[in-house]
Amino acid sequence: GLRRFGKSSLALEVARRTTGPSAYVDLAGFHHEVSHGETPADAVEAILRTLVARLAESATTRYPAATVPPVPTTALDAPTLAGWLRALAVACGTSSGSSPPPMLLVLDEVEQLLTAPPEKLSRALDVMTTLTGRLRSAFSDPSSPHASSTVSVVLCAALHPLLWAPLSTLGGQSIMGAFPSICVPALDDDAAHAMMRGLGARQGIRFEDDALAALVKASHGV
């Protein structure tokens, strides 16, 4: 969807409703690592380390009695990541006295990685595909949490031409073609009016018809 259409808000709301731990990472914050790291793997390591740290924080908040495993100090390759996620799932399940809960990982602002200058674009694409490849490998590990716990990854991106570009590192598929996708579209006028009236009512605000129509028109369905 276009920028400011609510993609991040939607992903965060899904994370809020998920019963298990979740982690949100804004990829726009890793421009330095992508552009100036010695290798794309360095940037991937930085992103994964942030993701794991935030997942651990979320687990500690949602399951205060759980013995959350420490964040690995070694490189977060696929086997290490799979082992840590498995230990986290078991710890959360043991603490709650139930089966391991689902986990949700949100990687936002994907298009920000793809807006690198031409001389850095190849590296940015390598970072994106290495990151998704490592996550896929971790979850396909025979001893991964998939045996008892669902781990979902959400990639949020504004529209960008490179999302449809075939990539050799994805077996000739594009990012859009390699993963299931949904589009967050603009609201039509009726839906926008209804949403604004509902939001206003929660705050004790009653919009005049002309004022509401002006707001909806100015927002272009956002």
PDB file of C-alpha atoms in Angstrom:
ATOM      1  CA  GLY A   1       0.000   0.000   0.000  1.00  0.00           C
ATOM      2  CA  LEU A   2       0.928   3.669  -0.253  1.00  0.00           C
ATOM      3  CA  ARG A   3       2.762   5.427   2.550  1.00  0.00           C
ATOM      4  CA  ARG A   4       0.643   6.463   5.555  1.00  0.00           C
ATOM      5  CA  PHE A   5      -2.206   4.086   4.638  1.00  0.00           C
ATOM      6  CA  GLY A   6      -1.971   2.256   7.971  1.00  0.00           C
ATOM      7  CA  LYS A   7       0.190  -0.766   7.141  1.00  0.00           C
ATOM      8  CA  SER A   8       2.328  -0.419  10.262  1.00  0.00           C
ATOM      9  CA  SER A   9      -0.709   0.263  12.436  1.00  0.00           C
ATOM     10  CA  LEU A  10      -2.384  -2.860  11.085  1.00  0.00           C
ATOM     11  CA  ALA A  11       0.701  -5.005  11.725  1.00  0.00           C
ATOM     12  CA  LEU A  12       1.095  -3.622  15.254  1.00  0.00           C
ATOM     13  CA  GLU A  13      -2.568  -4.283  16.010  1.00  0.00           C
ATOM     14  CA  VAL A  14      -2.169  -7.892  14.876  1.00  0.00           C
ATOM     15  CA  ALA A  15       0.903  -8.146  17.129  1.00  0.00           C
ATOM     16  CA  ARG A  16      -1.078  -6.712  20.046  1.00  0.00           C
ATOM     17  CA  ARG A  17      -3.771  -9.349  19.598  1.00  0.00           C
ATOM     18  CA  THR A  18      -1.263 -12.201  19.287  1.00  0.00           C
ATOM     19  CA  THR A  19      -1.197 -14.170  22.523  1.00  0.00           C
ATOM     20  CA  GLY A  20       2.523 -14.883  22.335  1.00  0.00           C
ATOM     21  CA  PRO A  21       5.587 -12.637  22.136  1.00  0.00           C
ATOM     22  CA  SER A  22       6.100 -10.325  19.181  1.00  0.00           C
ATOM     23  CA  ALA A  23       8.843  -8.078  17.841  1.00  0.00           C
ATOM     24  CA  TYR A  24       8.738  -4.971  15.636  1.00  0.00           C
ATOM     25  CA  VAL A  25      11.793  -3.707  13.747  1.00  0.00           C
ATOM     26  CA  ASP A  26      11.908  -0.600  11.539  1.00  0.00           C
ATOM     27  CA  LEU A  27      14.360  -1.415   8.750  1.00  0.00           C
ATOM     28  CA  ALA A  28      14.791   2.293   8.002  1.00  0.00           C
ATOM     29  CA  GLY A  29      16.989   2.428  11.092  1.00  0.00           C
ATOM     30  CA  PHE A  30      19.661   0.228   9.495  1.00  0.00           C
ATOM     31  CA  HIS A  31      20.775   2.463   6.615  1.00  0.00           C
ATOM     32  CA  HIS A  32      24.287   2.777   8.029  1.00  0.00           C
ATOM     33  CA  GLU A  33      24.759  -0.979   8.431  1.00  0.00           C
ATOM     34  CA  VAL A  34      23.398  -1.626   4.922  1.00  0.00           C
ATOM     35  CA  SER A  35      25.503   1.063   3.248  1.00  0.00           C
ATOM     36  CA  HIS A  36      28.738   0.861   5.215  1.00  0.00           C
ATOM     37  CA  GLY A  37      28.966  -2.633   6.710  1.00  0.00           C
ATOM     38  CA  GLU A  38      31.828  -4.764   5.473  1.00  0.00           C
ATOM     39  CA  THR A  39      29.406  -7.352   4.067  1.00  0.00           C
ATOM     40  CA  PRO A  40      25.614  -7.685   3.697  1.00  0.00           C
ATOM     41  CA  ALA A  41      25.808 -10.388   6.392  1.00  0.00           C
ATOM     42  CA  ASP A  42      26.887  -7.731   8.918  1.00  0.00           C
ATOM     43  CA  ALA A  43      23.680  -5.773   8.329  1.00  0.00           C
ATOM     44  CA  VAL A  44      21.608  -8.954   8.523  1.00  0.00           C
ATOM     45  CA  GLU A  45      23.251  -9.807  11.843  1.00  0.00           C
ATOM     46  CA  ALA A  46      22.422  -6.355  13.228  1.00  0.00           C
ATOM     47  CA  ILE A  47      18.775  -6.633  12.160  1.00  0.00           C
ATOM     48  CA  LEU A  48      18.368 -10.148  13.554  1.00  0.00           C
ATOM     49  CA  ARG A  49      20.043  -9.212  16.828  1.00  0.00           C
ATOM     50  CA  THR A  50      17.571  -6.338  17.273  1.00  0.00           C
ATOM     51  CA  LEU A  51      14.682  -8.632  16.352  1.00  0.00           C
ATOM     52  CA  VAL A  52      15.725 -11.273  18.890  1.00  0.00           C
ATOM     53  CA  ALA A  53      16.300  -8.713  21.651  1.00  0.00           C
ATOM     54  CA  ARG A  54      12.822  -7.230  21.167  1.00  0.00           C
ATOM     55  CA  LEU A  55      11.237 -10.668  21.054  1.00  0.00           C
ATOM     56  CA  ALA A  56      12.921 -11.465  24.376  1.00  0.00           C
ATOM     57  CA  GLU A  57      11.632  -8.184  25.859  1.00  0.00           C
ATOM     58  CA  SER A  58       8.102  -8.979  24.703  1.00  0.00           C
ATOM     59  CA  ALA A  59       8.290 -12.496  26.160  1.00  0.00           C
ATOM     60  CA  THR A  60       9.477 -11.119  29.507  1.00  0.00           C
ATOM     61  CA  THR A  61       6.558  -8.673  29.562  1.00  0.00           C
ATOM     62  CA  ARG A  62       3.888 -11.201  28.590  1.00  0.00           C
ATOM     63  CA  TYR A  63       5.283 -14.089  30.619  1.00  0.00           C
ATOM     64  CA  PRO A  64       6.934 -12.582  33.738  1.00  0.00           C
ATOM     65  CA  ALA A  65       7.534 -16.005  35.287  1.00  0.00           C
ATOM     66  CA  ALA A  66       9.193 -17.446  32.169  1.00  0.00           C
ATOM     67  CA  THR A  67      12.907 -18.167  32.118  1.00  0.00           C
ATOM     68  CA  VAL A  68      13.639 -16.362  28.870  1.00  0.00           C
ATOM     69  CA  PRO A  69      16.812 -17.723  27.253  1.00  0.00           C
ATOM     70  CA  PRO A  70      19.632 -15.181  26.916  1.00  0.00           C
ATOM     71  CA  VAL A  71      20.210 -13.650  23.507  1.00  0.00           C
ATOM     72  CA  PRO A  72      22.975 -15.666  21.775  1.00  0.00           C
ATOM     73  CA  THR A  73      26.366 -14.002  21.757  1.00  0.00           C
ATOM     74  CA  THR A  74      27.503 -15.987  18.713  1.00  0.00           C
ATOM     75  CA  ALA A  75      26.476 -15.247  15.126  1.00  0.00           C
ATOM     76  CA  LEU A  76      22.739 -15.644  14.521  1.00  0.00           C
ATOM     77  CA  ASP A  77      22.931 -18.174  11.707  1.00  0.00           C
ATOM     78  CA  ALA A  78      19.841 -20.257  10.922  1.00  0.00           C
ATOM     79  CA  PRO A  79      20.568 -23.142  13.365  1.00  0.00           C
ATOM     80  CA  THR A  80      21.372 -20.743  16.226  1.00  0.00           C
ATOM     81  CA  LEU A  81      18.243 -18.706  15.534  1.00  0.00           C
ATOM     82  CA  ALA A  82      16.090 -21.844  15.336  1.00  0.00           C
ATOM     83  CA  GLY A  83      17.491 -23.158  18.615  1.00  0.00           C
ATOM     84  CA  TRP A  84      16.911 -19.889  20.427  1.00  0.00           C
ATOM     85  CA  LEU A  85      13.331 -19.559  19.153  1.00  0.00           C
ATOM     86  CA  ARG A  86      12.654 -23.138  20.193  1.00  0.00           C
ATOM     87  CA  ALA A  87      13.959 -22.452  23.711  1.00  0.00           C
ATOM     88  CA  LEU A  88      11.882 -19.266  23.927  1.00  0.00           C
ATOM     89  CA  ALA A  89       8.720 -21.046  22.819  1.00  0.00           C
ATOM     90  CA  VAL A  90       9.247 -23.794  25.388  1.00  0.00           C
ATOM     91  CA  ALA A  91       9.931 -21.259  28.166  1.00  0.00           C
ATOM     92  CA  CYS A  92       6.751 -19.301  27.410  1.00  0.00           C
ATOM     93  CA  GLY A  93       4.671 -22.468  27.165  1.00  0.00           C
ATOM     94  CA  THR A  94       6.044 -23.853  30.424  1.00  0.00           C
ATOM     95  CA  SER A  95       5.383 -20.557  32.209  1.00  0.00           C
ATOM     96  CA  SER A  96       1.754 -20.413  31.050  1.00  0.00           C
ATOM     97  CA  GLY A  97       1.132 -24.124  31.546  1.00  0.00           C
ATOM     98  CA  SER A  98       0.013 -24.507  27.939  1.00  0.00           C
ATOM     99  CA  SER A  99       1.409 -25.311  24.539  1.00  0.00           C
ATOM    100  CA  PRO A 100       4.061 -22.918  23.183  1.00  0.00           C
ATOM    101  CA  PRO A 101       2.344 -19.718  22.016  1.00  0.00           C
ATOM    102  CA  PRO A 102       2.493 -18.238  18.508  1.00  0.00           C
ATOM    103  CA  MET A 103       5.145 -15.603  17.790  1.00  0.00           C
ATOM    104  CA  LEU A 104       4.995 -12.683  15.387  1.00  0.00           C
ATOM    105  CA  LEU A 105       7.947 -10.853  13.825  1.00  0.00           C
ATOM    106  CA  VAL A 106       7.221  -7.574  12.003  1.00  0.00           C
ATOM    107  CA  LEU A 107       9.830  -6.106   9.628  1.00  0.00           C
ATOM    108  CA  ASP A 108       8.618  -2.658   8.614  1.00  0.00           C
ATOM    109  CA  GLU A 109       9.719  -0.101   5.979  1.00  0.00           C
ATOM    110  CA  VAL A 110      11.068  -2.745   3.591  1.00  0.00           C
ATOM    111  CA  GLU A 111      11.009  -0.185   0.795  1.00  0.00           C
ATOM    112  CA  GLN A 112      13.519   1.932   2.737  1.00  0.00           C
ATOM    113  CA  LEU A 113      16.149  -0.736   2.072  1.00  0.00           C
ATOM    114  CA  LEU A 114      15.330  -0.537  -1.627  1.00  0.00           C
ATOM    115  CA  THR A 115      15.806   3.243  -1.875  1.00  0.00           C
ATOM    116  CA  ALA A 116      19.587   2.992  -1.536  1.00  0.00           C
ATOM    117  CA  PRO A 117      21.668   4.946  -4.078  1.00  0.00           C
ATOM    118  CA  PRO A 118      22.489   2.988  -7.277  1.00  0.00           C
ATOM    119  CA  GLU A 119      25.989   2.057  -6.127  1.00  0.00           C
ATOM    120  CA  LYS A 120      24.546   0.540  -2.922  1.00  0.00           C
ATOM    121  CA  LEU A 121      21.387  -1.026  -4.337  1.00  0.00           C
ATOM    122  CA  SER A 122      22.881  -4.450  -5.026  1.00  0.00           C
ATOM    123  CA  ARG A 123      24.084  -4.646  -1.424  1.00  0.00           C
ATOM    124  CA  ALA A 124      20.639  -3.590  -0.140  1.00  0.00           C
ATOM    125  CA  LEU A 125      18.952  -6.342  -2.159  1.00  0.00           C
ATOM    126  CA  ASP A 126      21.493  -8.861  -0.841  1.00  0.00           C
ATOM    127  CA  VAL A 127      20.650  -7.776   2.718  1.00  0.00           C
ATOM    128  CA  MET A 128      16.904  -8.201   2.107  1.00  0.00           C
ATOM    129  CA  THR A 129      17.159 -11.619   0.486  1.00  0.00           C
ATOM    130  CA  THR A 130      19.780 -12.905   2.960  1.00  0.00           C
ATOM    131  CA  LEU A 131      17.567 -11.790   5.845  1.00  0.00           C
ATOM    132  CA  THR A 132      14.442 -13.490   4.523  1.00  0.00           C
ATOM    133  CA  GLY A 133      16.432 -16.566   3.504  1.00  0.00           C
ATOM    134  CA  ARG A 134      17.906 -16.952   6.965  1.00  0.00           C
ATOM    135  CA  LEU A 135      14.503 -16.603   8.609  1.00  0.00           C
ATOM    136  CA  ARG A 136      13.055 -19.188   6.212  1.00  0.00           C
ATOM    137  CA  SER A 137      15.923 -21.590   6.924  1.00  0.00           C
ATOM    138  CA  ALA A 138      15.510 -21.165  10.676  1.00  0.00           C
ATOM    139  CA  PHE A 139      11.815 -21.993  10.525  1.00  0.00           C
ATOM    140  CA  SER A 140      12.306 -24.976   8.202  1.00  0.00           C
ATOM    141  CA  ASP A 141      14.857 -26.560  10.537  1.00  0.00           C
ATOM    142  CA  PRO A 142      13.594 -30.063  11.527  1.00  0.00           C
ATOM    143  CA  SER A 143      13.833 -29.068  15.188  1.00  0.00           C
ATOM    144  CA  SER A 144      12.405 -25.581  14.710  1.00  0.00           C
ATOM    145  CA  PRO A 145       9.493 -24.190  16.769  1.00  0.00           C
ATOM    146  CA  HIS A 146       7.107 -25.101  13.939  1.00  0.00           C
ATOM    147  CA  ALA A 147       6.701 -28.520  15.537  1.00  0.00           C
ATOM    148  CA  SER A 148       4.834 -26.945  18.437  1.00  0.00           C
ATOM    149  CA  SER A 149       4.613 -23.187  17.909  1.00  0.00           C
ATOM    150  CA  THR A 150       3.712 -20.942  14.969  1.00  0.00           C
ATOM    151  CA  VAL A 151       6.234 -18.270  14.011  1.00  0.00           C
ATOM    152  CA  SER A 152       4.945 -15.673  11.557  1.00  0.00           C
ATOM    153  CA  VAL A 153       6.934 -12.984   9.762  1.00  0.00           C
ATOM    154  CA  VAL A 154       5.214  -9.884   8.371  1.00  0.00           C
ATOM    155  CA  LEU A 155       7.033  -7.686   5.855  1.00  0.00           C
ATOM    156  CA  CYS A 156       5.504  -4.192   5.540  1.00  0.00           C
ATOM    157  CA  ALA A 157       6.360  -2.129   2.486  1.00  0.00           C
ATOM    158  CA  ALA A 158       5.106   0.890   0.608  1.00  0.00           C
ATOM    159  CA  LEU A 159       4.806   0.428  -3.145  1.00  0.00           C
ATOM    160  CA  HIS A 160       8.201   0.208  -4.854  1.00  0.00           C
ATOM    161  CA  PRO A 161       9.107  -1.130  -8.339  1.00  0.00           C
ATOM    162  CA  LEU A 162      11.815  -3.450  -6.983  1.00  0.00           C
ATOM    163  CA  LEU A 163       9.214  -5.407  -5.024  1.00  0.00           C
ATOM    164  CA  TRP A 164       8.263  -6.969  -8.379  1.00  0.00           C
ATOM    165  CA  ALA A 165      11.810  -7.420  -9.710  1.00  0.00           C
ATOM    166  CA  PRO A 166      12.918 -11.066 -10.229  1.00  0.00           C
ATOM    167  CA  LEU A 167      15.865 -11.753  -7.915  1.00  0.00           C
ATOM    168  CA  SER A 168      18.408 -14.512  -8.449  1.00  0.00           C
ATOM    169  CA  THR A 169      18.806 -14.824  -4.676  1.00  0.00           C
ATOM    170  CA  LEU A 170      15.103 -15.723  -4.462  1.00  0.00           C
ATOM    171  CA  GLY A 171      15.282 -18.304  -7.247  1.00  0.00           C
ATOM    172  CA  GLY A 172      14.142 -15.837  -9.878  1.00  0.00           C
ATOM    173  CA  GLN A 173      11.076 -14.792  -7.899  1.00  0.00           C
ATOM    174  CA  SER A 174      10.296 -11.265  -6.793  1.00  0.00           C
ATOM    175  CA  ILE A 175       9.758 -10.288  -3.170  1.00  0.00           C
ATOM    176  CA  MET A 176       6.039  -9.895  -3.926  1.00  0.00           C
ATOM    177  CA  GLY A 177       5.965 -13.227  -5.737  1.00  0.00           C
ATOM    178  CA  ALA A 178       7.869 -15.158  -3.086  1.00  0.00           C
ATOM    179  CA  PHE A 179       5.487 -14.442  -0.206  1.00  0.00           C
ATOM    180  CA  PRO A 180       1.714 -14.266   0.344  1.00  0.00           C
ATOM    181  CA  SER A 181       0.622 -10.622   0.285  1.00  0.00           C
ATOM    182  CA  ILE A 182      -2.289  -8.328   1.015  1.00  0.00           C
ATOM    183  CA  CYS A 183      -2.741  -4.689   0.024  1.00  0.00           C
ATOM    184  CA  VAL A 184      -3.879  -2.013   2.481  1.00  0.00           C
ATOM    185  CA  PRO A 185      -5.993   0.214   0.210  1.00  0.00           C
ATOM    186  CA  ALA A 186      -7.607   3.620   0.592  1.00  0.00           C
ATOM    187  CA  LEU A 187     -11.015   3.641   2.267  1.00  0.00           C
ATOM    188  CA  ASP A 188     -14.031   4.506   0.159  1.00  0.00           C
ATOM    189  CA  ASP A 189     -16.072   7.532   1.242  1.00  0.00           C
ATOM    190  CA  ASP A 190     -18.718   5.576   3.168  1.00  0.00           C
ATOM    191  CA  ALA A 191     -16.113   3.619   5.130  1.00  0.00           C
ATOM    192  CA  ALA A 192     -14.066   6.767   5.812  1.00  0.00           C
ATOM    193  CA  HIS A 193     -17.136   8.630   7.096  1.00  0.00           C
ATOM    194  CA  ALA A 194     -18.108   5.710   9.326  1.00  0.00           C
ATOM    195  CA  MET A 195     -14.597   5.364  10.731  1.00  0.00           C
ATOM    196  CA  MET A 196     -14.261   9.081  11.497  1.00  0.00           C
ATOM    197  CA  ARG A 197     -17.684   9.211  13.154  1.00  0.00           C
ATOM    198  CA  GLY A 198     -16.697   6.216  15.300  1.00  0.00           C
ATOM    199  CA  LEU A 199     -13.345   7.725  16.272  1.00  0.00           C
ATOM    200  CA  GLY A 200     -15.034  11.019  17.085  1.00  0.00           C
ATOM    201  CA  ALA A 201     -17.687   9.332  19.226  1.00  0.00           C
ATOM    202  CA  ARG A 202     -14.983   7.706  21.359  1.00  0.00           C
ATOM    203  CA  GLN A 203     -13.637  11.184  22.142  1.00  0.00           C
ATOM    204  CA  GLY A 204     -17.043  12.770  22.646  1.00  0.00           C
ATOM    205  CA  ILE A 205     -16.834  14.604  19.303  1.00  0.00           C
ATOM    206  CA  ARG A 206     -19.798  14.913  16.949  1.00  0.00           C
ATOM    207  CA  PHE A 207     -18.765  16.055  13.484  1.00  0.00           C
ATOM    208  CA  GLU A 208     -20.938  18.367  11.416  1.00  0.00           C
ATOM    209  CA  ASP A 209     -21.611  16.825   8.015  1.00  0.00           C
ATOM    210  CA  ASP A 210     -19.702  19.514   6.086  1.00  0.00           C
ATOM    211  CA  ALA A 211     -16.717  19.302   8.416  1.00  0.00           C
ATOM    212  CA  LEU A 212     -16.585  15.522   8.164  1.00  0.00           C
ATOM    213  CA  ALA A 213     -16.847  15.636   4.361  1.00  0.00           C
ATOM    214  CA  ALA A 214     -13.941  18.114   4.282  1.00  0.00           C
ATOM    215  CA  LEU A 215     -11.793  15.857   6.483  1.00  0.00           C
ATOM    216  CA  VAL A 216     -12.478  12.784   4.364  1.00  0.00           C
ATOM    217  CA  LYS A 217     -11.759  14.675   1.131  1.00  0.00           C
ATOM    218  CA  ALA A 218      -8.513  16.104   2.494  1.00  0.00           C
ATOM    219  CA  SER A 219      -7.282  12.700   3.671  1.00  0.00           C
ATOM    220  CA  HIS A 220      -7.775  11.040   0.249  1.00  0.00           C
ATOM    221  CA  GLY A 221      -9.095   7.883   1.873  1.00  0.00           C
ATOM    222  CA  VAL A 222      -6.262   7.639   4.382  1.00  0.00           C
TER     223      VAL A 222
END
